[in-house]
Every structure is written in C-alpha cells, then in structure tokens.
C-alpha cells in the first residue's frame, strides 16, 4: 500500500476481508484440529505490523470495484492497533497449543464436557458428574 493511500485510510471491505480471514482460519483450525492453520493469519498479521504489508489485504485489494476513496475508510492507526491485538491472541493460541500438545486432549475435554452438560441437561455418560451440575431457576439440582 502506498504511503499516501495509507494516510487516507483503509477501505472497509479490505478490513472486513482481513477479519473474515482470521475468523475463518480460527474456525477451520478448531474443526480440523490442525492448529498450524493459525500460523497463516499470524504470519499475515505480523507482516502487516512489521513490514506494513498485509498479503491478505493486498490480495483482496485486487477485487475492489471502485476507487479506494469511494469506500468507507478505516483509520490505519486503529487498524494497526487491532491487528496487534489479533496477532497477540493468535500467537498466544498457537503457542499454548504447541506447549500443551500432549495434554491437549485432556484439557479440551473439560470445555467440551461443560458444553455438553449445558446443551444436554440430562445425564451425559461421557461427562464427569461434577460437570453435569445443572441450575434450575437459580437452584442447583
């Protein structure tokens, strides 16, 4: 992105595309249990922060149909700040997975068990009794 175009702002469709890429990558990594997928938006985000070149935004810019100034523009400084938060969260998620690779199945069973207990308030055989605690009208059953 040229410096003068960047000072004017980033077109909202490009910002939304970058956000969608991050969300879809995270969802895909959850569904497939392939956590290396998190490295893709992490690398793009780091490139945007360090080199001021985000490959996702550059690729999506090819598909803009109007002039950049015809779109609602986002503040580049605010987008850099948001990208920094996204990079931090993606890095923390990827590092925590790598650090706990062996314990991953044990740790992930707890939130899954809580979710099952909430979705199916009856007895769920795979969920420990502690996680099956239900609340009915403010009282524990």
CSV table of C-alpha atoms in Angstrom, one decimal:
chain,number,residue,atom,x,y,z
A,1,UNK,CA,0.0,0.0,0.0
A,2,UNK,CA,1.4,3.4,-0.9
A,3,UNK,CA,2.1,5.8,1.9
A,4,UNK,CA,-0.4,8.5,0.6
A,5,UNK,CA,-3.2,5.9,0.2
A,6,UNK,CA,-2.5,4.6,3.7
A,7,UNK,CA,-2.7,8.1,5.2
A,8,UNK,CA,-6.2,8.5,3.7
A,9,UNK,CA,-7.4,5.2,5.2
A,10,UNK,CA,-8.1,1.6,4.5
A,11,UNK,CA,-11.3,0.7,2.6
A,12,UNK,CA,-13.7,-1.1,4.9
A,13,UNK,CA,-14.1,-4.1,2.6
A,14,UNK,CA,-10.4,-4.8,2.9
A,15,UNK,CA,-10.6,-4.6,6.7
A,16,UNK,CA,-13.7,-6.9,6.7
A,17,UNK,CA,-11.8,-9.4,4.4
A,18,UNK,CA,-8.9,-9.5,6.8
A,19,UNK,CA,-11.2,-10.0,9.8
A,20,UNK,CA,-13.1,-12.8,7.9
A,21,UNK,CA,-9.7,-14.5,7.1
A,22,UNK,CA,-8.8,-14.5,10.8
A,23,UNK,CA,-12.1,-15.8,11.9
A,24,UNK,CA,-12.4,-18.5,9.2
A,25,UNK,CA,-8.8,-19.6,10.0
A,26,UNK,CA,-9.6,-20.0,13.7
A,27,UNK,CA,-12.8,-21.9,13.0
A,28,UNK,CA,-11.1,-24.1,10.5
A,29,UNK,CA,-8.3,-24.9,12.9
A,30,UNK,CA,-10.9,-25.8,15.6
A,31,UNK,CA,-12.9,-28.0,13.2
A,32,UNK,CA,-10.0,-29.8,11.7
A,33,UNK,CA,-7.7,-29.8,14.9
A,34,UNK,CA,-4.9,-28.6,12.6
A,35,UNK,CA,-3.6,-25.7,14.7
A,36,UNK,CA,-0.9,-24.9,12.3
A,37,UNK,CA,-3.6,-23.1,10.3
A,38,UNK,CA,-3.4,-20.4,12.9
A,39,UNK,CA,0.1,-19.6,11.6
A,40,UNK,CA,-1.4,-18.2,8.3
A,41,UNK,CA,-3.3,-15.2,9.8
A,42,UNK,CA,-0.5,-14.8,12.3
A,43,UNK,CA,2.1,-14.5,9.6
A,44,UNK,CA,-0.1,-12.1,7.6
A,45,UNK,CA,-0.7,-10.0,10.7
A,46,UNK,CA,3.0,-9.9,11.6
A,47,UNK,CA,3.9,-8.9,8.1
A,48,UNK,CA,1.3,-6.1,8.3
A,49,UNK,CA,2.7,-4.9,11.6
A,50,UNK,CA,6.4,-5.2,10.9
A,51,UNK,CA,6.6,-4.6,7.1
A,52,UNK,CA,3.4,-2.6,6.7
A,53,UNK,CA,2.5,-5.2,4.0
A,54,UNK,CA,-0.5,-7.5,4.8
A,55,UNK,CA,-0.8,-10.1,2.0
A,56,UNK,CA,-4.5,-10.7,2.7
A,57,UNK,CA,-5.3,-7.0,2.2
A,58,UNK,CA,-3.1,-6.8,-0.8
A,59,UNK,CA,-4.8,-9.8,-2.4
A,60,UNK,CA,-8.3,-8.5,-1.6
A,61,UNK,CA,-7.5,-5.0,-3.0
A,62,UNK,CA,-7.4,-6.6,-6.5
A,63,UNK,CA,-11.1,-7.2,-6.2
A,64,UNK,CA,-12.2,-3.6,-5.3
A,65,UNK,CA,-14.5,-2.4,-8.0
A,66,UNK,CA,-14.4,1.3,-7.2
A,67,UNK,CA,-11.7,3.7,-6.3
A,68,UNK,CA,-10.4,3.3,-2.8
A,69,UNK,CA,-11.7,6.7,-1.7
A,70,UNK,CA,-15.3,5.7,-2.8
A,71,UNK,CA,-15.5,3.2,0.2
A,72,UNK,CA,-15.9,4.0,3.8
A,73,UNK,CA,-12.3,4.3,5.1
A,74,UNK,CA,-10.9,3.0,8.3
A,75,UNK,CA,-8.2,4.7,10.3
A,76,UNK,CA,-4.9,3.0,9.6
A,77,UNK,CA,-3.6,3.6,13.1
A,78,UNK,CA,-6.7,2.0,14.6
A,79,UNK,CA,-6.3,-1.0,12.3
A,80,UNK,CA,-2.7,-1.4,13.3
A,81,UNK,CA,-3.7,-1.5,16.9
A,82,UNK,CA,-6.5,-4.0,16.2
A,83,UNK,CA,-4.0,-6.1,14.2
A,84,UNK,CA,-1.6,-6.1,17.1
A,85,UNK,CA,-4.3,-7.5,19.4
A,86,UNK,CA,-5.2,-10.1,16.8
A,87,UNK,CA,-1.5,-11.1,16.4
A,88,UNK,CA,-1.1,-11.4,20.2
A,89,UNK,CA,-4.2,-13.6,20.5
A,90,UNK,CA,-3.3,-15.8,17.5
A,91,UNK,CA,0.3,-16.2,18.8
A,92,UNK,CA,-0.9,-17.0,22.3
A,93,UNK,CA,-3.4,-19.6,21.0
A,94,UNK,CA,-0.8,-21.2,18.8
A,95,UNK,CA,1.9,-21.2,21.5
A,96,UNK,CA,-0.4,-22.6,24.1
A,97,UNK,CA,-1.3,-25.5,21.7
A,98,UNK,CA,2.3,-26.2,21.0
A,99,UNK,CA,3.2,-26.0,24.7
A,100,UNK,CA,0.5,-28.4,25.7
A,101,UNK,CA,0.3,-30.7,22.7
A,102,UNK,CA,0.5,-33.9,24.8
A,103,UNK,CA,-2.1,-32.6,27.3
A,104,UNK,CA,-4.4,-31.1,24.7
A,105,UNK,CA,-6.9,-34.0,24.6
A,106,UNK,CA,-7.2,-33.9,28.4
A,107,UNK,CA,-7.6,-30.2,28.6
A,108,UNK,CA,-10.0,-29.9,25.7
A,109,UNK,CA,-12.3,-32.5,27.3
A,110,UNK,CA,-13.2,-30.0,30.1
A,111,UNK,CA,-14.8,-27.3,28.0
A,112,UNK,CA,-16.4,-30.0,25.8
A,113,UNK,CA,-17.8,-31.6,28.8
A,114,UNK,CA,-19.2,-28.3,30.1
A,115,UNK,CA,-20.7,-27.6,26.7
A,116,UNK,CA,-22.3,-31.0,26.6
A,117,UNK,CA,-23.7,-30.6,30.1
A,118,UNK,CA,-25.3,-27.3,29.2
A,119,UNK,CA,-26.7,-28.5,25.8
A,120,UNK,CA,-28.0,-31.8,27.2
A,121,UNK,CA,-29.1,-31.2,30.8
A,122,UNK,CA,-29.9,-34.9,31.3
A,123,UNK,CA,-27.2,-37.5,32.1
A,124,UNK,CA,-24.4,-37.4,29.6
A,125,UNK,CA,-22.3,-40.6,30.1
A,126,UNK,CA,-19.0,-39.1,28.9
A,127,UNK,CA,-19.2,-36.1,31.2
A,128,UNK,CA,-17.9,-36.4,34.8
A,129,UNK,CA,-20.5,-35.9,37.5
A,130,UNK,CA,-19.0,-32.6,38.5
A,131,UNK,CA,-19.6,-31.2,35.1
A,132,UNK,CA,-23.2,-32.3,35.0
A,133,UNK,CA,-24.3,-29.9,37.7
A,134,UNK,CA,-27.4,-28.1,36.4
A,135,UNK,CA,-29.0,-24.9,37.5
A,136,UNK,CA,-32.8,-24.7,37.5
A,137,UNK,CA,-34.5,-21.4,38.5
A,138,UNK,CA,-31.4,-20.3,40.4
A,139,UNK,CA,-31.0,-23.5,42.4
A,140,UNK,CA,-28.6,-26.3,41.9
A,141,UNK,CA,-30.2,-29.7,41.2
